[in-house]
Amino acid sequence: MRFFNVKYTFFNAEAVYPFRIFMYDHERKIRSTALEEDSELPSDRLEMWQNFELKGATLQIHEADIEDFFHSADVSQEDFEKENSVYFKCCALRNKRAQEISDKLEQKFDIKDELKFLEETKSFMPIIDRVRVEVLNFPLNRSQEVSLCTSLVEKLFIKETLPVKVAALSYFIAKANNIKDEQVLADIILAALFRDIGHTMLNKSFLIEMKDILDNSFYLKHPMLSIYVLSKTGIEFNKNIKRYILEHHELADGTGFPRQKKETHTSELSYMIQIAEELVKKVSSKEMSVQSCLWAIRNQKIDVDLNTKYTKNLADSMLKLIKLEENT
Amino acid sequence: MDIEKNIVFIHPLTDKLKALLSLVEEAGDEFVLYEMDSVAEFVQLIGIMEHSITFSSELEKTKEYLKKTKSFVKSPQCHNCTVFENSYPPHLLSKLRVRGLNQVFRESEINEQDLFDYINRFFNSFEDGAEPFETGIGEENIGGDSTEKDEDESAATLIKDIGGGRDSLFSNLKLKKVALGDGFIGSPFDNLKRKNIKQFEPVLKQLKRKKIDFKPVEPALRKKKNTRFTPVPKELKRRKAPLFNPVPRENKNRRKFEPVTRDYERRKRGEFKPVERELQKKPFKEKERKGGLKRGNFQAVERQLERKRKLFKEVERDLNRKQLDPKKKKELEQRMARLNKKKDLLKRQTEQFEKLRSSYDPRSDKDKKKMTELYEELAKELNSQEFLLEEETYLKQESKTEKSRLKDLGEQIIDYKTFVIKKKSGELKLSQKDEKELKDELYQKEQEIDESEYYYPETMGLEYLILYNDMLYLEQVNAIHLCKLIQFAYQKEFEAPFSVYLLNKDGGFDPIYEGHVLNPTMFSIDEFENMKKERSSKWKNIKIPTFEDETFIKDRNEFIYPYFKDGEHFGFAVTHLKPLKKNHQDAKKVELLSLCLHGVVLESYEQCKGAA
């Protein structure tokens, strides 16, 4: 953290402070100098700062001036921590997580090997654990979605549930496509977890008898219902997450739903979530092995049950998940 | 009918009028005679008299009295005559006629007897059976255009119409009848009857003027001719003023002014002479320049300044003096070195001690000896450790005071000559690199990426949603299992009971899951049953998710969530909450958990519908 928040009550009028005081405008995201170092603080300026604070601006000091601040400003550590409560809480949480995952993070992990072992063990837990370890290492000052993703992963990635499996696989498929940005990876995980929460609004019996589900108009609307349910949380999710949720049943040839989008009109990350879902279903139902499934996607083999029609780049990226020793 | 015969004479009178006056006086009491000098008296009189004839001989007075008594003199009962000595142009006389003048006589053409008959005829015309009065004798043609005649006639008719006739309706000039038969006798106006004119003899006042022989004033001082202006000598400048001796008054009652004898004499003025100045001006001489220096006298000032002003070198010397003495500095350094040595020793000894301890064999004597020796040494060092600490703090303080001494040098007198030289040579300037670095550093500080915004992770109840979503696909899971999951979530987050109901055709509702009864923590079963009966209608009629207390302060705050499909209300969920900590954030969580059960309640409703 470069800048710490302080209050105008920490300073006294007609005092000289040996550090620079900044004023940060959260709306415009602009920082300016409120008082220069070694200059007297007039009483008018204090009143002005009070007014600015009421309007939403915050006074800040640079981390390098913390010692001088404590020496000259007569502020207790408690008051200072109260003013920066979120930072100190996040720091404590981060330290706690770091202690938990530091050893596991250093361990080697190869997704190809794990996907191969998946056929034998039928357990997604190693993949889920790895995702948990890597996601808990994400920073907490990136965005609200990243922080939410870390908290959900911490709570949910301890048990093999369908949304968790899909989310874990879609994470590694995204990484295989050279996606390293923490924001994008968090968006994929969240989209994979929330993609089917619209099913809660539907009659439960539809979901069990999946034969004619595609003829059910209510089922075809479930992506929109998922976004409706998300809106009730009070959290403003970014557009990417909403897009991935809406498009997670779209196909490259336009035979998907709800909007029958084609190829590049659909985001590749939406296709990744779809691939992950297909993989999980096929593996869980023991219809196909993971490797054969991946090869089918790679070769763009059309199968009635597979429903896999994706872009070429995405298909080629499956090679990164396939161990090339075995070929079907 | 007897009428009062009033005759008015306005002075000055001509001879003929005077003779007429004497005739009227001889007539006795037949006529009431008035003599007046001023028009103001006539104005006061005319309003009282009924029948009157007025004689005047002066043009100006005639004009005046006719003007001032317009309304009265124009009546036929009031006759106005003039006797002029001179002849006047006819336009003047016509003006007077318009104002009310009835007759104009010429002095040379009329006598007093005719006038007296004229008077009698006038007054007799007003008596009963008398002939109407007509002007015949001495009539002067006043002005003779046909228009004027017409005007006369019209004026006469006007007068008749307005106020001439007594019987006229418009008469507002009717004079009141005098009640007394004798006219003014005995009335307050008696004094106006007849005045003794003879007594009145206007005498012009003669201003008493003093006779003074006016002589021009001779000048007291005579100017001397061709006098030279001589300056007043100094001695004359400051002179004492002579004492003023007041003259004693001899007699107050004296009437004659006698000249006062002057005690003092006027002194003669002396000749003006040029003043000799005490201070003699020295003639301006050039000073000899000494050795090229322009200001010879400022040497003393410079010496003084030199004493005050220090050279830059001297300032440096002062600085050095104020620093620590080198001796003391050395001492401190030596003490620091000794301290550090002792610290190192201590460290080594403790390491040895620990090594020994790890490999200590209590049976061997060697180890014992070593241990005891080391232990004793350590003990000594530990005892002196306090002293070391004190020494360390002292040395730190000294080094601090050095810095503070250097800072508190106070005012310094700096020789700016060296700065000027340095500036000219360019030594004082920051190099471009340094300047840039400074600016960049300052700029970067302001523009640093805001890493201060941290987001504390909060799930907002979404983990329950995902778990619930996972359970939907399991065949063995039914509605009650799902309701239990939601009840578990409510209990964990809010310690709240939760119940779900399905509306039936009869207007009542059937429970799908009653957490209030299964987990009676907040309410007893009986309490809840009673509450259900009381509030059943309210619960059925709520159409939107509602909190009983939207401030979330109340204990047992009721929350109702209705379920709809295509506008049809088919069920609702009920929870009772404790006061919420985060208010609106928690309220969203409560609503989200109830929303999850929409599919379950819908399934139950459709099953019931199908069954029906």
GROMACS .gro file of C-alpha atoms in nm, chain A residues 1-3 20 22 24 31-33 60 62 65 86-87 89-90 93 97 140-144 147-148 150-152 155-156 161-163 193-194 196-197 199-205 207-208 218 228-230 232-235 237, chain B residues 442 444-460 462-475 477-479 482 493 561 565-566 585 588-589 591-592 595-600 602-604 606:
model
  110
    1MET     CA    1   0.000   0.000   0.000
    2ARG     CA    2   0.149   0.328  -0.106
    3PHE     CA    3  -0.089   0.569   0.061
   20ARG     CA    4   0.367   1.599   0.243
   22PHE     CA    5  -0.216   1.449  -0.016
   24TYR     CA    6  -0.741   1.194  -0.298
   31ARG     CA    7  -0.443   1.281  -0.609
   32SER     CA    8  -0.313   1.628  -0.535
   33THR     CA    9  -0.091   1.792  -0.274
   60GLN     CA   10  -0.351   1.055   0.255
   62HIS     CA   11   0.281   0.828   0.167
   65ASP     CA   12   0.633   0.924   0.577
   86VAL     CA   13  -1.008  -0.259   0.542
   87TYR     CA   14  -0.637  -0.257   0.461
   89LYS     CA   15  -0.806  -0.668   0.780
   90CYS     CA   16  -0.704  -0.764   0.429
   93LEU     CA   17  -0.632  -1.230   0.595
   97ARG     CA   18  -0.380  -1.747   0.370
  140LEU     CA   19  -0.723  -0.840  -0.248
  141ASN     CA   20  -0.677  -0.492  -0.390
  142ARG     CA   21  -0.746  -0.577  -0.751
  143SER     CA   22  -1.125  -0.564  -0.767
  144GLN     CA   23  -1.439  -0.663  -0.584
  147SER     CA   24  -1.194  -1.064  -0.363
  148LEU     CA   25  -1.535  -1.234  -0.393
  150THR     CA   26  -1.116  -1.580  -0.333
  151SER     CA   27  -1.378  -1.597  -0.059
  152LEU     CA   28  -1.605  -1.831  -0.256
  155LYS     CA   29  -1.546  -2.183   0.119
  156LEU     CA   30  -1.658  -2.404  -0.173
  161THR     CA   31  -1.979  -3.032  -0.656
  162LEU     CA   32  -2.075  -2.983  -1.018
  163PRO     CA   33  -2.030  -2.603  -1.026
  193LEU     CA   34  -2.012  -2.103  -1.048
  194PHE     CA   35  -2.316  -1.884  -1.118
  196ASP     CA   36  -2.691  -2.223  -1.367
  197ILE     CA   37  -2.833  -2.056  -1.054
  199HIS     CA   38  -3.235  -2.331  -1.232
  200THR     CA   39  -3.357  -2.245  -0.883
  201MET     CA   40  -3.645  -2.055  -1.043
  202LEU     CA   41  -3.750  -2.359  -1.249
  203ASN     CA   42  -3.951  -2.662  -1.161
  204LYS     CA   43  -3.708  -2.912  -1.019
  205SER     CA   44  -3.856  -3.200  -1.214
  207LEU     CA   45  -3.375  -3.073  -1.439
  208ILE     CA   46  -3.394  -3.437  -1.352
  218PHE     CA   47  -3.838  -2.190  -1.941
  228TYR     CA   48  -3.179  -1.193  -1.248
  229VAL     CA   49  -3.087  -1.389  -0.937
  230LEU     CA   50  -2.740  -1.230  -0.933
  232LYS     CA   51  -3.073  -0.963  -0.616
  233THR     CA   52  -2.739  -1.000  -0.436
  234GLY     CA   53  -2.673  -0.627  -0.442
  235ILE     CA   54  -2.328  -0.676  -0.594
  237PHE     CA   55  -2.085  -0.768  -1.133
  770LEU     CA   56   0.742   1.468  -0.684
  772GLN     CA   57   0.534   1.026  -0.937
  773LYS     CA   58   0.441   1.048  -0.576
  774GLU     CA   59   0.119   1.219  -0.671
  775GLN     CA   60   0.046   1.002  -0.968
  776GLU     CA   61   0.117   0.668  -0.810
  777ILE     CA   62  -0.133   0.400  -0.881
  778ASP     CA   63  -0.389   0.387  -0.612
  779GLU     CA   64  -0.319   0.068  -0.437
  780SER     CA   65  -0.493   0.185  -0.129
  781GLU     CA   66  -0.835   0.050  -0.220
  782TYR     CA   67  -0.871  -0.294  -0.073
  783TYR     CA   68  -1.183  -0.507  -0.101
  784TYR     CA   69  -1.253  -0.725   0.199
  785PRO     CA   70  -1.400  -1.051   0.065
  786GLU     CA   71  -1.762  -1.115   0.158
  787THR     CA   72  -1.972  -1.387  -0.002
  788MET     CA   73  -2.315  -1.229   0.055
  790LEU     CA   74  -2.383  -1.687  -0.256
  791GLU     CA   75  -2.218  -2.004  -0.129
  792TYR     CA   76  -2.557  -2.131  -0.014
  793LEU     CA   77  -2.696  -2.057  -0.356
  794ILE     CA   78  -2.426  -2.262  -0.526
  795LEU     CA   79  -2.472  -2.550  -0.286
  796TYR     CA   80  -2.847  -2.540  -0.340
  797ASN     CA   81  -2.788  -2.534  -0.716
  798ASP     CA   82  -2.574  -2.844  -0.691
  799MET     CA   83  -2.838  -3.032  -0.491
  800LEU     CA   84  -3.104  -2.962  -0.753
  801TYR     CA   85  -2.959  -3.222  -0.989
  802LEU     CA   86  -2.966  -3.505  -0.736
  803GLU     CA   87  -3.260  -3.738  -0.765
  805VAL     CA   88  -3.303  -3.475  -0.294
  806ASN     CA   89  -3.660  -3.357  -0.246
  807ALA     CA   90  -3.827  -3.032  -0.147
  810LEU     CA   91  -3.378  -2.816   0.003
  821GLU     CA   92  -2.640  -1.634   0.946
  889TYR     CA   93  -4.160  -1.340   0.062
  893LYS     CA   94  -4.595  -1.734  -1.157
  894ASP     CA   95  -4.746  -1.539  -1.447
  913GLN     CA   96  -2.652  -0.587   0.312
  916LYS     CA   97  -3.038  -0.864   0.061
  917LYS     CA   98  -2.908  -1.194   0.191
  919GLU     CA   99  -3.429  -1.206   0.037
  920LEU     CA  100  -3.185  -1.412  -0.171
  923LEU     CA  101  -3.578  -1.657  -0.357
  924CYS     CA  102  -3.390  -1.989  -0.392
  925LEU     CA  103  -3.700  -2.187  -0.299
  926HIS     CA  104  -3.906  -2.055  -0.587
  927GLY     CA  105  -3.861  -2.372  -0.792
  928VAL     CA  106  -3.948  -2.598  -0.501
  930LEU     CA  107  -4.358  -2.403  -0.787
  931GLU     CA  108  -4.308  -2.776  -0.817
  932SER     CA  109  -4.537  -2.839  -0.520
  934GLU     CA  110  -4.794  -2.772  -1.002
   0.00000   0.00000   0.00000
